[in-house]
């Protein structure tokens, strides 16, 4: 293991941090409490770009989609894919909302359980060697043996300080990471986990009813937010509404995990909506037909502006929901989501 550490200075500020040779510039900064902008942590969104003023770096993924040719010509790099090869001076604009609420830790972990949820979603439980503190709704990076680059997975358990983490993961037929999780990883096998990350965590002191909207693998962080909300004393007077959007009835899930939460009967509601069922096909009991944003508008419409709203899922669902929330004049500081890539 390389124990070399380099100093990184933020140009034009008095902020600096140390970056281990085997860490990335973004994650080292966050471990030091620096409010370094980011979102996906996996090279896709481009939010973690910085300009290299002085020093040498290397990239873990030269073709990462988050960086354009123009960026490369301007000596811009992705913080989540860049390693320091010596001391650096870099330029970026920090943003307070990115300051970590819990310090990310890197630790090895072992798979302790796996449980089928639907035909293509399972929950994987891990036992960490070092404890991690995270808030409901956050995610961690999982490095699997034989897979290039870590994968971001949102925790499904309620935020805690401890050594148990669970992730609900959707299997992609051609996906290297999800296939390794579903097909190769066995109970007792080791992975590396780095977290927590993400800004779409449960706001325990927001005195509003809660709406959680999940599509597909967005289930995991929304179940975590719901579990966290039902365990939170400040949120005890609040209602929580959970909407799950799926393509077909066989994809619908989540209700069984929610209705066991103490107080769910009095404070919780669950709706599922399917978008891919033929008009002529009979609709199973308890399901609605259509798109998730239409169902949210029909069910909550005018009340949206008074709710704390969390969502996770496919890009198209996220865009349609955002459009609706803007049209319904929901203040954006009441809306929390991490885009999945
Ligand atoms: C914040 C966040 C939270 C997420 N939470 C969940 C969740 O709870 N459940 C869930 O099922 N999915 C979640 N995802 C999606 C998940 O991270 C994977 O993208 C998905 O499982 C597909 O991965 P794959 O390896 O199977 O597919 P692949 O197509 O093999 O890989 C796609 C992912 O790997 C990254 N990647 C690809 N090649 C490289 C490379 N050479 N170097 C580095 N990175 C590379 C991409 O950026 C992309 O994230 C989340 C994504 C993000 C960003
Ligand atoms: S955070 Fe680095 S590209 Fe998304």
Short mmCIF file of C-alpha atoms and ligand atoms in Angstrom, two decimals:
data_model
loop_
_atom_site.label_atom_id
_atom_site.label_comp_id
_atom_site.label_asym_id
_atom_site.label_seq_id
_atom_site.Cartn_x
_atom_site.Cartn_y
_atom_site.Cartn_z
CA UNK A 1 0.00 0.00 0.00
CA UNK A 2 1.37 3.45 -1.00
CA UNK A 3 1.37 5.70 2.08
CA UNK A 4 2.62 8.84 0.27
CA UNK A 5 0.55 11.95 0.98
CA UNK A 6 0.49 15.16 -1.09
CA UNK A 7 -0.59 18.69 -0.11
CA UNK A 8 -3.35 20.29 -2.20
CA UNK A 9 -3.86 24.06 -2.04
CA UNK A 10 -7.09 25.75 -3.27
CA UNK A 11 -5.86 28.75 -5.30
CA UNK A 12 -6.94 32.16 -4.01
CA UNK A 13 -8.03 30.78 -0.61
CA UNK A 14 -6.41 29.75 2.66
CA UNK A 15 -7.85 26.23 2.30
CA UNK A 16 -5.65 23.19 1.78
CA UNK A 17 -5.84 19.47 2.47
CA UNK A 18 -3.76 16.32 2.23
CA UNK A 19 -4.42 13.75 -0.47
CA UNK A 20 -3.11 10.19 -0.12
CA UNK A 21 -1.52 8.85 -3.33
CA UNK A 22 -4.19 6.13 -3.61
CA UNK A 23 -7.14 8.49 -2.95
CA UNK A 24 -8.90 10.86 -5.37
CA UNK A 25 -8.65 14.63 -5.08
CA UNK A 26 -12.42 14.96 -4.50
CA UNK A 27 -12.73 12.32 -1.82
CA UNK A 28 -9.57 13.45 0.01
CA UNK A 29 -11.00 17.00 0.10
CA UNK A 30 -14.33 15.77 1.49
CA UNK A 31 -12.51 13.70 4.14
CA UNK A 32 -10.95 17.02 5.25
CA UNK A 33 -14.31 18.79 5.42
CA UNK A 34 -13.77 20.88 2.25
CA UNK A 35 -17.02 21.78 0.45
CA UNK A 36 -15.80 20.41 -2.93
CA UNK A 37 -18.72 20.30 -5.43
CA UNK A 38 -19.72 16.85 -6.68
CA UNK A 39 -22.69 14.63 -7.26
CA UNK A 40 -22.20 11.14 -8.74
CA UNK A 41 -18.61 10.41 -7.63
CA UNK A 42 -18.26 8.06 -10.64
CA UNK A 43 -17.10 10.28 -13.51
CA UNK A 44 -20.48 10.97 -15.11
CA UNK A 45 -21.98 14.29 -13.97
CA UNK A 46 -18.98 16.66 -14.36
CA UNK A 47 -19.84 18.58 -11.15
CA UNK A 48 -16.43 17.89 -9.58
CA UNK A 49 -14.34 19.64 -12.28
CA UNK A 50 -11.37 21.69 -11.17
CA UNK A 51 -8.60 23.53 -12.97
CA UNK A 52 -5.05 22.36 -12.36
CA UNK A 53 -2.84 25.41 -11.70
CA UNK A 54 0.34 23.66 -10.58
CA UNK A 55 1.55 20.08 -10.12
CA UNK A 56 1.12 16.65 -11.72
CA UNK A 57 -1.92 14.37 -11.64
CA UNK A 58 -3.13 11.14 -13.23
CA UNK A 59 -6.64 10.08 -14.17
CA UNK A 60 -8.32 6.80 -13.28
CA UNK A 61 -10.71 6.99 -16.25
CA UNK A 62 -9.49 9.07 -19.23
CA UNK A 63 -12.77 8.56 -21.15
CA UNK A 64 -15.05 9.51 -18.24
CA UNK A 65 -18.18 11.13 -19.75
CA UNK A 66 -18.15 14.01 -17.25
CA UNK A 67 -15.18 15.70 -18.97
CA UNK A 68 -15.27 17.13 -22.52
CA UNK A 69 -12.35 17.64 -24.93
CA UNK A 70 -12.69 21.38 -24.32
CA UNK A 71 -12.30 20.80 -20.56
CA UNK A 72 -9.15 18.76 -21.18
CA UNK A 73 -7.67 21.54 -23.34
CA UNK A 74 -8.33 23.97 -20.47
CA UNK A 75 -6.45 21.71 -18.05
CA UNK A 76 -9.65 20.79 -16.23
CA UNK A 77 -9.93 17.46 -14.42
CA UNK A 78 -12.60 15.49 -12.63
CA UNK A 79 -11.94 15.48 -8.89
CA UNK A 80 -13.56 12.04 -8.51
CA UNK A 81 -11.26 10.46 -11.13
CA UNK A 82 -7.99 12.28 -10.40
CA UNK A 83 -5.04 11.22 -8.28
CA UNK A 84 -2.28 13.58 -7.10
CA UNK A 85 1.25 12.64 -8.17
CA UNK A 86 2.82 15.43 -6.06
CA UNK A 87 1.79 18.64 -4.28
CA UNK A 88 -0.91 20.53 -6.21
CA UNK A 89 -2.49 23.93 -6.56
CA UNK A 90 -6.03 23.71 -7.97
CA UNK A 91 -8.83 26.18 -8.70
CA UNK A 92 -12.52 25.58 -8.03
CA UNK A 93 -15.49 27.28 -6.45
CA UNK A 94 -16.56 25.53 -3.24
CA UNK A 95 -20.25 25.45 -2.26
CA UNK A 96 -21.48 25.14 1.31
CA UNK A 97 -24.10 22.50 0.52
CA UNK A 98 -21.32 20.06 -0.41
CA UNK A 99 -19.63 20.18 2.99
CA UNK A 100 -19.88 16.62 4.32
CA UNK A 101 -22.25 16.10 7.25
CA UNK A 102 -20.34 12.90 8.08
CA UNK A 103 -16.67 12.26 7.27
CA UNK A 104 -16.29 9.64 4.51
CA UNK A 105 -14.29 6.56 5.52
CA UNK A 106 -12.70 3.85 3.40
CA UNK A 107 -12.95 0.40 4.82
CA UNK A 108 -13.04 -3.21 3.77
CA UNK A 109 -16.30 -5.07 4.28
CA UNK A 110 -17.74 -8.56 3.89
CA UNK A 111 -20.99 -9.63 2.29
CA UNK A 112 -23.16 -11.10 5.04
CA UNK A 113 -26.53 -11.52 3.32
CA UNK A 114 -28.45 -11.23 0.08
CA UNK A 115 -32.20 -11.23 -0.33
CA UNK A 116 -34.34 -11.20 -3.48
CA UNK A 117 -36.82 -8.29 -3.70
CA UNK A 118 -38.05 -8.60 -7.31
CA UNK A 119 -36.90 -10.51 -10.41
CA UNK A 120 -34.11 -7.92 -10.89
CA UNK A 121 -33.64 -6.16 -7.52
CA UNK A 122 -31.92 -7.70 -4.47
CA UNK A 123 -30.74 -6.38 -1.15
CA UNK A 124 -27.10 -7.00 -0.18
CA UNK A 125 -26.00 -6.67 3.45
CA UNK A 126 -22.38 -5.89 4.38
CA UNK A 127 -20.46 -5.89 7.64
CA UNK A 128 -17.80 -3.15 7.68
CA UNK A 129 -14.43 -3.53 9.38
CA UNK A 130 -14.44 0.14 10.44
CA UNK A 131 -17.70 1.81 11.53
CA UNK A 132 -19.32 4.43 9.30
CA UNK A 133 -21.79 7.16 10.23
CA UNK A 134 -24.28 8.10 7.54
CA UNK A 135 -27.62 9.88 7.18
CA UNK A 136 -30.68 8.17 5.68
CA UNK A 137 -30.66 8.67 1.89
CA UNK A 138 -26.86 8.81 1.41
CA UNK A 139 -24.77 6.52 -0.77
CA UNK A 140 -21.38 4.79 -0.69
CA UNK A 141 -18.90 3.59 -3.29
CA UNK A 142 -18.43 -0.15 -3.58
CA UNK A 143 -15.26 -1.48 -5.20
CA UNK A 144 -15.76 -5.05 -6.36
CA UNK A 145 -12.88 -7.37 -7.26
CA UNK A 146 -12.37 -7.55 -11.03
CA UNK A 147 -14.57 -4.49 -11.79
CA UNK A 148 -12.93 -1.30 -13.10
CA UNK A 149 -13.92 1.65 -10.92
CA UNK A 150 -16.25 1.71 -7.90
CA UNK A 151 -20.04 1.72 -8.21
CA UNK A 152 -22.27 4.12 -6.27
CA UNK A 153 -25.01 2.41 -4.25
CA UNK A 154 -27.45 4.06 -1.86
CA UNK A 155 -27.91 2.57 1.57
CA UNK A 156 -31.36 1.12 2.28
CA UNK A 157 -31.02 0.96 6.05
CA UNK A 158 -31.84 4.02 8.18
CA UNK A 159 -28.93 6.35 8.87
CA UNK A 160 -26.81 5.11 11.77
CA UNK A 161 -23.36 4.93 13.20
CA UNK A 162 -22.19 1.35 12.96
CA UNK A 163 -20.81 -1.48 10.86
CA UNK A 164 -23.93 -2.73 9.06
CA UNK A 165 -24.81 -1.40 5.59
CA UNK A 166 -27.44 -2.65 3.14
CA UNK A 167 -27.89 -1.74 -0.54
CA UNK A 168 -30.83 -2.55 -2.81
CA UNK A 169 -29.41 -3.02 -6.27
CA UNK A 170 -30.98 -3.49 -9.67
CA UNK A 171 -29.25 -5.94 -11.94
CA UNK A 172 -28.37 -4.62 -15.41
CA UNK A 173 -27.95 -7.38 -18.01
CA UNK A 174 -24.68 -5.93 -19.38
CA UNK A 175 -23.55 -4.13 -16.21
CA UNK A 176 -20.14 -5.16 -14.88
CA UNK A 177 -20.73 -4.05 -11.26
CA UNK A 178 -24.28 -5.30 -10.76
CA UNK A 179 -23.48 -8.61 -12.49
CA UNK A 180 -20.47 -9.12 -10.19
CA UNK A 181 -22.71 -8.44 -7.17
CA UNK A 182 -25.48 -10.80 -8.29
CA UNK A 183 -23.39 -13.58 -9.81
CA UNK A 184 -19.90 -13.62 -8.38
CA UNK A 185 -19.96 -12.20 -4.85
CA UNK A 186 -20.60 -14.85 -2.20
CA UNK A 187 -21.37 -14.46 1.51
CA UNK A 188 -18.01 -13.94 3.24
CA UNK A 189 -16.35 -12.31 0.21
CA UNK A 190 -14.60 -8.94 0.70
CA UNK A 191 -15.19 -5.58 -1.04
CA UNK A 192 -13.94 -2.06 -0.35
CA UNK A 193 -16.57 0.50 0.69
CA UNK A 194 -16.04 4.26 0.79
CA UNK A 195 -18.67 6.61 2.16
CA UNK A 196 -20.96 8.22 2.98
CA UNK A 197 -21.54 10.65 0.11
CA UNK A 198 -24.52 12.55 -1.27
CA UNK A 199 -26.68 15.51 -0.33
CA UNK A 200 -30.17 13.95 -0.62
CA UNK A 201 -30.31 12.90 3.02
CA UNK A 202 -33.26 13.09 5.41
CA UNK A 203 -33.77 16.57 6.90
CA UNK A 204 -34.90 15.63 10.39
CA UNK A 205 -35.69 19.19 11.40
CA UNK A 206 -37.89 20.15 8.46
CA UNK A 207 -41.35 20.60 9.96
CA UNK A 208 -43.29 19.38 6.90
CA UNK A 209 -44.95 16.17 5.74
CA UNK A 210 -42.69 14.03 3.57
CA UNK A 211 -43.07 12.74 0.03
CA UNK A 212 -40.69 10.00 -1.19
CA UNK A 213 -40.81 9.15 -4.88
CA UNK A 214 -38.83 6.16 -6.15
CA UNK A 215 -38.45 4.65 -9.60
CA UNK A 216 -36.68 1.32 -10.24
CA UNK A 217 -33.44 1.10 -8.22
CA UNK A 218 -34.28 4.46 -6.63
CA UNK A 219 -36.06 2.24 -4.10
CA UNK A 220 -32.98 1.94 -1.87
CA UNK A 221 -32.44 5.58 -0.77
CA UNK A 222 -36.19 6.21 -0.48
CA UNK A 223 -36.65 3.17 1.78
CA UNK A 224 -33.73 4.49 3.84
CA UNK A 225 -35.34 7.96 4.09
CA UNK A 226 -38.68 6.39 5.12
CA UNK A 227 -37.00 4.13 7.70
CA UNK A 228 -35.05 7.11 9.03
CA UNK A 229 -38.17 9.29 9.21
CA UNK A 230 -40.08 6.70 11.24
CA UNK A 231 -37.14 6.36 13.65
CA UNK A 232 -36.79 10.14 14.08
CA UNK A 233 -38.30 11.85 17.14
CA UNK A 234 -38.51 15.34 15.53
CA UNK A 235 -40.44 13.83 12.59
CA UNK A 236 -42.90 11.89 14.77
CA UNK A 237 -45.83 14.29 14.04
CA UNK A 238 -45.26 14.10 10.24
CA UNK A 239 -47.04 12.04 7.59
CA UNK A 240 -44.94 10.21 4.98
CA UNK A 241 -46.26 9.42 1.50
CA UNK A 242 -44.33 6.94 -0.64
CA UNK A 243 -44.88 6.65 -4.40
CA UNK A 244 -43.17 3.88 -6.36
CA UNK A 245 -43.03 4.03 -10.15
CA UNK A 246 -42.39 0.84 -12.11
CA UNK A 247 -42.77 -0.38 -15.67
CA UNK A 248 -44.78 -3.55 -15.02
CA UNK A 249 -46.62 -5.06 -12.05
CA UNK A 250 -43.79 -7.60 -11.55
CA UNK A 251 -41.40 -4.66 -10.91
CA UNK A 252 -43.48 -3.15 -8.10
CA UNK A 253 -41.92 -3.41 -4.63
CA UNK A 254 -41.28 -1.62 -1.36
CA UNK A 255 -44.63 -1.80 0.44
CA UNK A 256 -43.69 -4.80 2.62
CA UNK A 257 -40.62 -2.94 3.97
CA UNK A 258 -42.66 0.14 4.84
CA UNK A 259 -45.79 -1.30 6.42
CA UNK A 260 -43.73 -2.98 9.17
CA UNK A 261 -42.45 0.41 10.38
CA UNK A 262 -43.95 1.25 13.80
CA UNK A 263 -46.61 3.93 13.24
CA UNK A 264 -46.92 3.30 9.47
CA UNK A 265 -50.66 2.56 9.70
CA UNK A 266 -51.33 6.01 11.20
CA UNK A 267 -48.70 8.10 9.42
CA UNK A 268 -47.72 6.34 6.19
CA UNK A 269 -49.21 5.77 2.74
CA UNK A 270 -47.93 3.81 -0.26
CA UNK A 271 -48.98 4.10 -3.91
CA UNK A 272 -47.56 2.22 -6.89
CA UNK A 273 -47.97 3.22 -10.50
CA UNK A 274 -47.00 1.25 -13.63
CA UNK A 275 -46.23 2.88 -16.96
CA UNK A 276 -45.61 -0.08 -19.30
CA UNK A 277 -48.86 -2.06 -19.09
CA UNK A 278 -51.01 -2.33 -22.25
CA UNK A 279 -54.22 -0.30 -22.02
CA UNK A 280 -56.24 -3.49 -22.48
CA UNK A 281 -54.36 -5.51 -19.86
CA UNK A 282 -56.16 -5.85 -16.51
CA UNK A 283 -54.69 -3.74 -13.73
CA UNK A 284 -53.81 -5.70 -10.55
CA UNK A 285 -55.50 -4.46 -7.39
CA UNK A 286 -53.76 -1.58 -5.63
CA UNK A 287 -51.89 -0.33 -8.72
CA UNK A 288 -52.51 2.74 -10.85
CA UNK A 289 -51.62 3.11 -14.53
CA UNK A 290 -49.47 5.96 -15.86
CA UNK A 291 -46.36 7.95 -15.09
CA UNK A 292 -45.15 8.62 -11.62
CA UNK A 293 -45.09 12.43 -11.96
CA UNK A 294 -48.73 12.46 -13.14
CA UNK A 295 -49.74 10.34 -10.17
CA UNK A 296 -47.83 12.67 -7.81
CA UNK A 297 -49.59 15.68 -9.31
CA UNK A 298 -53.02 14.07 -9.11
CA UNK A 299 -52.57 12.86 -5.54
CA UNK A 300 -50.73 15.84 -3.99
CA UNK A 301 -50.98 18.75 -6.48
CA UNK A 302 -51.42 21.95 -4.43
CA UNK A 303 -49.96 20.35 -1.28
CA UNK A 304 -46.54 19.78 -2.89
CA UNK A 305 -45.30 23.25 -1.97
CA UNK A 306 -45.83 22.39 1.73
CA UNK A 307 -43.95 19.08 1.60
CA UNK A 308 -40.33 17.99 2.02
CA UNK A 309 -39.71 16.01 -1.17
CA UNK A 310 -37.13 13.27 -1.78
CA UNK A 311 -36.76 11.32 -5.01
CA UNK A 312 -34.45 8.87 -6.76
CA UNK A 313 -34.66 6.95 -9.99
CA UNK A 314 -34.13 7.05 -13.75
CA UNK A 315 -33.14 10.35 -15.38
CA UNK A 316 -36.43 10.69 -17.26
CA UNK A 317 -38.49 10.31 -14.09
CA UNK A 318 -36.26 12.82 -12.28
CA UNK A 319 -36.62 15.41 -15.08
CA UNK A 320 -40.41 15.07 -15.26
CA UNK A 321 -40.75 15.34 -11.50
CA UNK A 322 -38.50 18.39 -11.32
CA UNK A 323 -40.56 20.07 -14.04
CA UNK A 324 -43.72 19.38 -12.06
CA UNK A 325 -42.23 20.68 -8.79
CA UNK A 326 -41.10 23.89 -10.49
CA UNK A 327 -44.56 24.34 -12.03
CA UNK A 328 -46.10 23.76 -8.58
CA UNK A 329 -43.73 26.41 -7.15
CA UNK A 330 -42.11 24.09 -4.62
CA UNK A 331 -39.15 25.91 -3.03
CA UNK A 332 -36.04 24.08 -4.23
CA UNK A 333 -34.57 23.89 -0.72
CA UNK A 334 -37.41 21.45 0.07
CA UNK A 335 -36.41 19.12 -2.81
CA UNK A 336 -33.66 16.51 -2.36
CA UNK A 337 -32.32 14.08 -4.96
CA UNK A 338 -29.11 12.51 -6.21
CA UNK A 339 -29.12 11.69 -9.90
CA UNK A 340 -28.35 8.02 -10.70
CA UNK A 341 -25.84 7.34 -13.52
C1 LIG B 1 -25.42 8.56 -6.43
C2 LIG B 1 -25.80 7.24 -7.04
C3 LIG B 1 -26.54 6.34 -6.30
C4 LIG B 1 -26.91 5.12 -6.87
N1 LIG B 1 -27.64 4.24 -6.12
C5 LIG B 1 -28.02 3.06 -6.66
C6 LIG B 1 -28.79 2.13 -5.90
O1 LIG B 1 -29.11 2.34 -4.73
N2 LIG B 1 -29.16 0.95 -6.49
C7 LIG B 1 -28.80 0.66 -7.79
O2 LIG B 1 -29.17 -0.42 -8.30
N3 LIG B 1 -28.08 1.54 -8.53
C8 LIG B 1 -27.67 2.70 -8.00
N4 LIG B 1 -26.91 3.57 -8.75
C9 LIG B 1 -26.47 3.15 -10.09
C10 LIG B 1 -25.20 2.28 -9.93
O3 LIG B 1 -24.13 3.04 -9.40
C11 LIG B 1 -24.67 1.69 -11.25
O4 LIG B 1 -24.55 2.69 -12.23
C12 LIG B 1 -25.54 0.60 -11.77
O5 LIG B 1 -25.62 -0.46 -10.82
C13 LIG B 1 -24.97 0.03 -13.05
O6 LIG B 1 -23.66 -0.42 -12.80
P1 LIG B 1 -23.06 -1.63 -13.59
O7 LIG B 1 -21.67 -1.80 -13.19
O8 LIG B 1 -23.94 -2.81 -13.48
O9 LIG B 1 -23.15 -1.11 -15.11
P2 LIG B 1 -21.95 -0.58 -15.99
O10 LIG B 1 -22.60 -0.07 -17.23
O11 LIG B 1 -20.90 -1.60 -16.11
O12 LIG B 1 -21.35 0.62 -15.15
C14 LIG B 1 -21.98 1.89 -15.06
C15 LIG B 1 -21.40 2.68 -13.93
O13 LIG B 1 -20.01 2.45 -13.76
C16 LIG B 1 -19.24 3.62 -13.92
N5 LIG B 1 -18.07 3.23 -14.75
C17 LIG B 1 -18.13 2.59 -15.91
N6 LIG B 1 -16.87 2.38 -16.40
C18 LIG B 1 -16.02 2.91 -15.50
C19 LIG B 1 -14.59 3.01 -15.43
N7 LIG B 1 -13.79 2.55 -16.37
N8 LIG B 1 -14.05 3.60 -14.34
C20 LIG B 1 -14.84 4.09 -13.37
N9 LIG B 1 -16.21 4.00 -13.38
C21 LIG B 1 -16.78 3.43 -14.44
C22 LIG B 1 -20.16 4.60 -14.61
O14 LIG B 1 -19.90 5.94 -14.26
C23 LIG B 1 -21.53 4.18 -14.12
O15 LIG B 1 -21.76 4.72 -12.86
C24 LIG B 1 -26.53 4.80 -8.20
C25 LIG B 1 -25.77 5.71 -8.94
C26 LIG B 1 -25.41 6.92 -8.38
C27 LIG B 1 -24.58 7.89 -9.18
S1 LIG B 2 -18.80 13.82 -9.15
FE1 LIG B 2 -17.15 13.57 -10.51
S2 LIG B 2 -18.13 13.38 -12.42
FE2 LIG B 2 -19.78 13.35 -11.01
#
